[in-house]
Coordinates of N, CA and C in Angstrom, one line a residue:
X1 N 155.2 -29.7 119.5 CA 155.4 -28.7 118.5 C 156.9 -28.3 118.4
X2 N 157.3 -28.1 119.6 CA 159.3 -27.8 119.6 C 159.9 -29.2 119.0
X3 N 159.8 -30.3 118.9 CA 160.2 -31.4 118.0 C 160.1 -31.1 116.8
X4 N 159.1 -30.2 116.0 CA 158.5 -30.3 114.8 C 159.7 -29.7 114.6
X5 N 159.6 -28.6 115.1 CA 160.7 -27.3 114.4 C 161.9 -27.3 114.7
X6 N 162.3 -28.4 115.4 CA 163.6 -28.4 115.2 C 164.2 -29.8 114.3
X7 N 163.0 -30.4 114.0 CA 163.3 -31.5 112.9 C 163.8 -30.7 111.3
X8 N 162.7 -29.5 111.6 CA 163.2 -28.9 110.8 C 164.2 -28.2 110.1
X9 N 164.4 -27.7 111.6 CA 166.1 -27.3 111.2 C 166.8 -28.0 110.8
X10 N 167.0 -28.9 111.7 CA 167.8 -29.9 111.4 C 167.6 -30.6 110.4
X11 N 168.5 -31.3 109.3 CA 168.0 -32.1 107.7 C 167.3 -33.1 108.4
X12 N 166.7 -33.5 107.7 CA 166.6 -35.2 107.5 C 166.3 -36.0 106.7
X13 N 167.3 -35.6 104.9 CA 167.8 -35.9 104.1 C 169.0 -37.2 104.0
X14 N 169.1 -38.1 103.7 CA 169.9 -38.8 103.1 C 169.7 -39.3 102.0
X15 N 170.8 -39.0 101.5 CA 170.9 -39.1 100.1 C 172.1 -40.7 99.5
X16 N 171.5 -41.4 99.0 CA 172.6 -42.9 98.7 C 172.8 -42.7 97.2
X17 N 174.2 -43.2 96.9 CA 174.5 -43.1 95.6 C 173.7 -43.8 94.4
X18 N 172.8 -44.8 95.4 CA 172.2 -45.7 94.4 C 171.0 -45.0 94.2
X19 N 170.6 -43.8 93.8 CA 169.7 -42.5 93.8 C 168.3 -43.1 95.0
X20 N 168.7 -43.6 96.0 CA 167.8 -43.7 97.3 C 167.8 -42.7 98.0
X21 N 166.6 -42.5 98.4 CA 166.9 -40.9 99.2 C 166.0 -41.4 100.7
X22 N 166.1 -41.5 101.8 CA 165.7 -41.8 103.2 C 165.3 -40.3 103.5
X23 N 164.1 -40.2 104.0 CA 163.9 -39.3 104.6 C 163.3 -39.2 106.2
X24 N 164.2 -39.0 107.2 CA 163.4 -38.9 108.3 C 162.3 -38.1 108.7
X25 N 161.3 -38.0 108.2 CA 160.3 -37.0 109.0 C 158.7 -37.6 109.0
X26 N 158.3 -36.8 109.7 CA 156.7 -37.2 109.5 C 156.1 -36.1 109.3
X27 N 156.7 -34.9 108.6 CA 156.0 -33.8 108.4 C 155.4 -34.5 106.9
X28 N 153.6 -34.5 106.7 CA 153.2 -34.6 104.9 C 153.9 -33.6 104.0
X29 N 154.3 -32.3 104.6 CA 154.2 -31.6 103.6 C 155.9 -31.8 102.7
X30 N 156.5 -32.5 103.9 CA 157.7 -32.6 103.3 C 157.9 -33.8 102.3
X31 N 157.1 -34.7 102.7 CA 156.8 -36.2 102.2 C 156.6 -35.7 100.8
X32 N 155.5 -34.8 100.9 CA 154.8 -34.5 99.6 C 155.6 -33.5 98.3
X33 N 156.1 -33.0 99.6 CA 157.5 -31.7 98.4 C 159.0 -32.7 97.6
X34 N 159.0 -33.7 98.5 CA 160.0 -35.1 98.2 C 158.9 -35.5 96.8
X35 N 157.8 -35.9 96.8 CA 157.1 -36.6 96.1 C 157.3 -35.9 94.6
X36 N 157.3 -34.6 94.5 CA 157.5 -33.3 93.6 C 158.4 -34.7 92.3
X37 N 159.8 -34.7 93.2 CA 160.9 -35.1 92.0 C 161.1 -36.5 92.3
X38 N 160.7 -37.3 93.5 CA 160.9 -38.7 93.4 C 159.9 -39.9 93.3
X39 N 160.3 -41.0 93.4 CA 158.9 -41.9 93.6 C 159.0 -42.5 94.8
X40 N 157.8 -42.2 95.5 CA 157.5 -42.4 96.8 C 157.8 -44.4 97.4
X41 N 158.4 -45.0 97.7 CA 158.5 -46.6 98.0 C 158.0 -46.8 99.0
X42 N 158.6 -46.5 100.0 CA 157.6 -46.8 101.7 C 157.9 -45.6 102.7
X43 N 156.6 -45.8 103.6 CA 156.4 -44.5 104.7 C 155.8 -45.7 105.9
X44 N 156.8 -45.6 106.7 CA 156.7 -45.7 107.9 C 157.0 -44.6 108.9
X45 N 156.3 -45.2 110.2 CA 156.3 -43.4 111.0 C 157.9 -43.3 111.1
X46 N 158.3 -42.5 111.2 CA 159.2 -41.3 111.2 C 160.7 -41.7 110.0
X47 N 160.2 -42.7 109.0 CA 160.8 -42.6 107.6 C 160.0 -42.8 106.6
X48 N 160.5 -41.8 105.3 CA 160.0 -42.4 104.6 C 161.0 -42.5 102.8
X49 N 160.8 -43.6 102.7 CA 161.8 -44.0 101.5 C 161.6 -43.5 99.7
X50 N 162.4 -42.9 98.9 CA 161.6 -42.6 97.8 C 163.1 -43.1 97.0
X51 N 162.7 -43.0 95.6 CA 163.7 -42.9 95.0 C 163.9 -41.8 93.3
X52 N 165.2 -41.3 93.2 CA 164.8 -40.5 92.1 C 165.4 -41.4 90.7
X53 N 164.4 -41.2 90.1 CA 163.9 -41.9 89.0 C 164.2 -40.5 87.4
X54 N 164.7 -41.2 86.4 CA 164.7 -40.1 85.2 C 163.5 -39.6 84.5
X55 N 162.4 -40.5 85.2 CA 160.8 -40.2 84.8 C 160.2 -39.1 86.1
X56 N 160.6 -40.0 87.1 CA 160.3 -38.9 88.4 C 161.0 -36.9 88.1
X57 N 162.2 -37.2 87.7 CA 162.7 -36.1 88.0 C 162.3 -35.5 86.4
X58 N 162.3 -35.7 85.5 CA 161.6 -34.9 84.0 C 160.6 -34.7 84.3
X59 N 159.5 -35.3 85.0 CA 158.3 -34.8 85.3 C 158.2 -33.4 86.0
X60 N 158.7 -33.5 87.3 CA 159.4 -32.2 88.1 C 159.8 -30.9 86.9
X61 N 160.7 -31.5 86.0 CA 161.3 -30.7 85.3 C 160.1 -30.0 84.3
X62 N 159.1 -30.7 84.1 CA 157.7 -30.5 82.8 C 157.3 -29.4 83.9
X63 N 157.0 -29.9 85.3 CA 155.7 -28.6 85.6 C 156.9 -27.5 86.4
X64 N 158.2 -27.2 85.6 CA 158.6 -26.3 86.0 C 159.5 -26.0 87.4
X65 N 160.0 -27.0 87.5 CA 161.2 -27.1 88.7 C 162.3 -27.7 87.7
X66 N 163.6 -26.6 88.4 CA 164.9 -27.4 87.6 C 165.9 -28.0 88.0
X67 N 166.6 -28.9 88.0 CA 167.9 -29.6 88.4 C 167.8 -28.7 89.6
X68 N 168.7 -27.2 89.3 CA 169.0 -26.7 90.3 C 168.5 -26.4 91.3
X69 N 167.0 -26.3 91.2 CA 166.1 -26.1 92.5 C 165.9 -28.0 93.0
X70 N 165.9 -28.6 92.4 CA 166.1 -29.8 93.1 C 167.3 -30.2 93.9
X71 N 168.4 -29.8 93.7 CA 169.6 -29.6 93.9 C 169.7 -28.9 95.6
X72 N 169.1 -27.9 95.2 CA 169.3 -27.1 96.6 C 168.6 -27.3 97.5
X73 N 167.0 -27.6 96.8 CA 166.1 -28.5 98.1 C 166.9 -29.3 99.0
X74 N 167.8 -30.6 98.2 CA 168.3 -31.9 98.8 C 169.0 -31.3 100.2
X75 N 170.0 -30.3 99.4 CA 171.2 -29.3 100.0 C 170.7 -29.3 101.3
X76 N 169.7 -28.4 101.1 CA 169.0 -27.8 102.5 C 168.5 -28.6 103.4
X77 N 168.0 -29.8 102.9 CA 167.3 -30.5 104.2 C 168.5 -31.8 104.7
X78 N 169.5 -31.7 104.1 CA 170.3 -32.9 104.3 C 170.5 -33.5 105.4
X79 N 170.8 -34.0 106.1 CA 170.4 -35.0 107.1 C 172.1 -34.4 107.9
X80 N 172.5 -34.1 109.2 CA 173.6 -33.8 109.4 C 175.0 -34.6 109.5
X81 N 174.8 -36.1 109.1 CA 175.7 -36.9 109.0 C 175.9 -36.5 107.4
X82 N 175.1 -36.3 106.3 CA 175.3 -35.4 105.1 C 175.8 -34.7 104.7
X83 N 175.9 -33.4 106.0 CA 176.4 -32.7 105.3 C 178.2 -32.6 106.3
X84 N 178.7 -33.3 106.5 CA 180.1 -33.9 107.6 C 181.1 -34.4 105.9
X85 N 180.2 -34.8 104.3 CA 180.5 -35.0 103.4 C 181.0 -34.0 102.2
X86 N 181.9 -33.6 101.8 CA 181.7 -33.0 100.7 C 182.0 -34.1 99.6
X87 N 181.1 -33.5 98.4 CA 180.1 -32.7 98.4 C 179.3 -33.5 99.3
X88 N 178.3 -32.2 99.8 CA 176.5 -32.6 100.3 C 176.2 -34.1 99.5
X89 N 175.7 -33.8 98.2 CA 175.0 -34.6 97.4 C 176.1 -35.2 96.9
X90 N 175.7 -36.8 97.2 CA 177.4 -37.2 95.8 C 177.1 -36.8 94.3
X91 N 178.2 -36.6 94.4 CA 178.6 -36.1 92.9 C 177.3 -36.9 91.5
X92 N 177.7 -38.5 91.6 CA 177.0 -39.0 90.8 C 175.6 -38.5 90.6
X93 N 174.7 -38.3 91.8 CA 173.3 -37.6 91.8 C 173.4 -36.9 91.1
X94 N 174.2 -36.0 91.6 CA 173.7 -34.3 91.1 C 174.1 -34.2 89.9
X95 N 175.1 -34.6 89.4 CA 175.3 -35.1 88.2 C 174.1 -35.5 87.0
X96 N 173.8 -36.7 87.3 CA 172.6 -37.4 86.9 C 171.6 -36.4 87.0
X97 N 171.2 -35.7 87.4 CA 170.1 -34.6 87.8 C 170.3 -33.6 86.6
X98 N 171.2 -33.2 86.6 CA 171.9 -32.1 85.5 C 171.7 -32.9 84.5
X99 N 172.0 -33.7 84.0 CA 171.6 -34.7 82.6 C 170.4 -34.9 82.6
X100 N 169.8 -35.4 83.1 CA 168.6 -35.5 83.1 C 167.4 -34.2 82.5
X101 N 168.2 -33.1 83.1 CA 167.3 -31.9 82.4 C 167.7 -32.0 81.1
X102 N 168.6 -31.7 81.1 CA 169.8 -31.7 79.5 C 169.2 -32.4 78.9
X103 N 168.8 -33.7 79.0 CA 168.5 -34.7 78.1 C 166.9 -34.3 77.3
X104 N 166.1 -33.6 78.0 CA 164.9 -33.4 78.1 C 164.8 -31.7 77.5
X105 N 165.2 -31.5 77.3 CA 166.5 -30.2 76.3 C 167.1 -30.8 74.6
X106 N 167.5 -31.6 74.9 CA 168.5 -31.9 73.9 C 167.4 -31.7 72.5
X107 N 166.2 -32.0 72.4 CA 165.5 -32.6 71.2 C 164.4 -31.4 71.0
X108 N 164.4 -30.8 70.0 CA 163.3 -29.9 69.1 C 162.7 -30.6 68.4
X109 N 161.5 -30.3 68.2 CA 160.2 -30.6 67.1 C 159.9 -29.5 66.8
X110 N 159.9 -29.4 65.5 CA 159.2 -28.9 64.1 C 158.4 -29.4 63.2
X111 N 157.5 -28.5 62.5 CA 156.8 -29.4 61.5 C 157.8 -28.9 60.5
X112 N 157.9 -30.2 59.5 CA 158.3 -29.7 58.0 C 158.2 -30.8 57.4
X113 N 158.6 -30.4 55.6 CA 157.8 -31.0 54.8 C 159.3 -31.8 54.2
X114 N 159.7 -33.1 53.7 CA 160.7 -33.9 53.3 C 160.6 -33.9 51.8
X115 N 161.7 -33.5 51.5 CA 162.2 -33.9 49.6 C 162.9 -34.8 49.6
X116 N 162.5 -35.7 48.8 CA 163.8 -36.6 48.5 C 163.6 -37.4 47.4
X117 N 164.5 -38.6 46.9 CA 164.2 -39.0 45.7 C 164.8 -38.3 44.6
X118 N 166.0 -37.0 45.0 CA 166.5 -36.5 43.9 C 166.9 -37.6 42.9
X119 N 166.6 -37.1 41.3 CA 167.5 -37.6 40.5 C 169.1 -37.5 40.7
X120 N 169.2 -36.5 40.7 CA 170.9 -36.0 40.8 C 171.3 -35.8 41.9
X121 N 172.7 -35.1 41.8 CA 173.1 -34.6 43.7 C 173.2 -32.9 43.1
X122 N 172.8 -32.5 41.7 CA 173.2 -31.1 40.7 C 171.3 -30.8 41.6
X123 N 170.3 -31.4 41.5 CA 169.0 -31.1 41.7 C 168.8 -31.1 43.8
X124 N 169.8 -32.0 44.0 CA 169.6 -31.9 45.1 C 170.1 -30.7 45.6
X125 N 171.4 -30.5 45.5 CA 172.3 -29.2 46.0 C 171.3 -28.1 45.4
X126 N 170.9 -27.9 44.1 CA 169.6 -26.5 43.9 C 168.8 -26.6 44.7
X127 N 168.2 -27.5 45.2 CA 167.0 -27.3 46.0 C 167.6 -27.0 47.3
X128 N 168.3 -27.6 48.1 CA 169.6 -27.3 49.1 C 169.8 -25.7 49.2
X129 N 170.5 -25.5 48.4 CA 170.5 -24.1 48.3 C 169.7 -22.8 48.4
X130 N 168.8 -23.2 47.6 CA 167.4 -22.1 47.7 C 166.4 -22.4 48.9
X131 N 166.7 -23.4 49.8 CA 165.7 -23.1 51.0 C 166.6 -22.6 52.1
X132 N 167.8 -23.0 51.9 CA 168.9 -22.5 52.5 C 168.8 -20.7 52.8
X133 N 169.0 -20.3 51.0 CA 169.0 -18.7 50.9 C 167.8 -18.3 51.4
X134 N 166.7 -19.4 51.4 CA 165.2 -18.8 52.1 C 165.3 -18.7 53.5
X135 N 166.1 -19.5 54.1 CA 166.0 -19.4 55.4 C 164.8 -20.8 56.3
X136 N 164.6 -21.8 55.2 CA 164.2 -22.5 55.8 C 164.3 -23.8 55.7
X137 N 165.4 -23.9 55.7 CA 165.8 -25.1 55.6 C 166.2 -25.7 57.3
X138 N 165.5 -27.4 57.4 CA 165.4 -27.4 58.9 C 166.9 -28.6 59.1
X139 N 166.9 -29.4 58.1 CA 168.0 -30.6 57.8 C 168.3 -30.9 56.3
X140 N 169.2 -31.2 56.1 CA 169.6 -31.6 54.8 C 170.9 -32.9 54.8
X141 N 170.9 -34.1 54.3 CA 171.6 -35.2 54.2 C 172.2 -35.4 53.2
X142 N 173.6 -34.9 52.5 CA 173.8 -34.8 50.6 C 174.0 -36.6 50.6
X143 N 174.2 -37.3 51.4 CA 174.5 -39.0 51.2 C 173.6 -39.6 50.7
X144 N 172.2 -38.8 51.7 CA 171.1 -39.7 51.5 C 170.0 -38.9 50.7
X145 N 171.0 -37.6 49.9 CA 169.9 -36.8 49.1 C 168.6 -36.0 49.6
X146 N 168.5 -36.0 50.8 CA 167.4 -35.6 51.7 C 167.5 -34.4 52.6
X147 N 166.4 -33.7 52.0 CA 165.9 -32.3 52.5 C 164.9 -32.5 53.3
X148 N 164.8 -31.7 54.6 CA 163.5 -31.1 55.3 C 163.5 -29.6 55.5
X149 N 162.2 -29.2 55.4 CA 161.8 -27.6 55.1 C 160.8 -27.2 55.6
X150 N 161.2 -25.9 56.5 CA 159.8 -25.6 57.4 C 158.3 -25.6 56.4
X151 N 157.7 -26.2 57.3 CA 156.3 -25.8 56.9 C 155.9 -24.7 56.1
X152 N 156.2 -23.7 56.5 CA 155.6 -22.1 56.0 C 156.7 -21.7 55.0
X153 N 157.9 -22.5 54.6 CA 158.8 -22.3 53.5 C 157.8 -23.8 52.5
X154 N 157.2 -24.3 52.5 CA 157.0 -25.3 51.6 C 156.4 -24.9 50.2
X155 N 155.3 -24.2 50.1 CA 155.2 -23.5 49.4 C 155.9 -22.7 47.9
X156 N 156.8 -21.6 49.0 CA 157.6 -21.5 48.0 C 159.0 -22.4 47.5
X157 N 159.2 -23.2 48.4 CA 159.8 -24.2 47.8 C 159.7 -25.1 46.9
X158 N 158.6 -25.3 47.1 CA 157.8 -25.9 45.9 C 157.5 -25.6 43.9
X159 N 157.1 -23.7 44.3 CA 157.2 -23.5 43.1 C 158.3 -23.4 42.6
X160 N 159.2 -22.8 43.4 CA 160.9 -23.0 43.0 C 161.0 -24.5 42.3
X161 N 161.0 -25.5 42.8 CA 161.1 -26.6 42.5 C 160.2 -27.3 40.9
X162 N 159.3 -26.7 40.7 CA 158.3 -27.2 39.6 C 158.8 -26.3 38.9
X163 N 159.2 -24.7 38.6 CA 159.9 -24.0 37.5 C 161.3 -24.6 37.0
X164 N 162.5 -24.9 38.3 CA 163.0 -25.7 37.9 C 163.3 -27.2 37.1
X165 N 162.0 -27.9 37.5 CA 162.1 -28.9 36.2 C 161.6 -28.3 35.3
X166 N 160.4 -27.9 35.2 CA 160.2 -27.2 33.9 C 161.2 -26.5 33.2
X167 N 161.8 -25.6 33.1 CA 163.2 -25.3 32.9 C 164.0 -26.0 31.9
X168 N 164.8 -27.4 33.0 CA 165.0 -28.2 32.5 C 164.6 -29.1 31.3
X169 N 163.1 -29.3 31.7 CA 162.6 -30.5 30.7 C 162.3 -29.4 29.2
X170 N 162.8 -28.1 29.2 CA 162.5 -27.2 28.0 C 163.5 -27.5 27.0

């Protein structure tokens, strides 16, 4: 039992640039807390090998752990030839870790509804405009003549849109 806990203390993290992570222990629960952000390769008794992966570590990041708490996990258990390194974690990891949330960040989804097919760039820019002054406008393309518009603005975009040809074709 005095082995256990001073395995503990002591890291037994290593971390390789080529995002391989060695871990010396045979505690499961550590095994299992490693498994959190990496993919498990082999366990033999008193290592076991994983690696971090950008599907491993966005997964982590879905059920609510971030870069940073992966970050400091590594920190903490680092293996003590590890930490004789600055930084602890090379650079490139932690790096990659940080991007990796980011990346998984970068992209919103909305619903909305697409215009396009203007006759003019005079019909495009009105329509442009008025979901703009609505406040719902989600993208607009003047090259490619192409509008998208929230859902819950479609509506009135729409009748805006049919008064104005009407209008016109008077």
């Amino acid at each position: 039992m005095g082995t256990q806990s001073s395995s503990k203390s002591d890291g037994y993290i290593i971390i390789e640039t080529n995002y391989r992570i060695n871990a010396y222990t045979n505690s499961d629960l550590e095994i299992k807390i490693l498994g959190l952000f990496c993919e498990m390769l082999y366990r033999f008794p008193n290592l076991s090998v994983a690696q971090l992966t950008r599907s491993s570590v966005q997964c982590a990041i879905d059920h609510g752990i971030t870069a940073e708490q992966i970050l400091h996990y590594l920190r903490a258990h680092a293996h003590p030839d590890m930490l004789t390194k600055t930084p602890v974690i090379p650079s490139v990891i932690s790096d990659q870790i940080r991007l990796w949330e980011l990346e998984r960040d970068r992209i919103h989804y909305s619903d909305g509804v697409l215009y396009n097919q203007f006759l003019s760039v005079k019909d495009f820019e009105l329509l442009r405009d008025y979901a703009k002054d609505l406040g719902v406008l989600i993208y607009d393309n003047s090259v490619k003549r192409v509008i998208i518009v929230k859902q819950s603005g479609h509506d009135e975009v729409k009748r805006f849109w049919k008064r104005q040809r009407n209008q016109s074709n008077n």
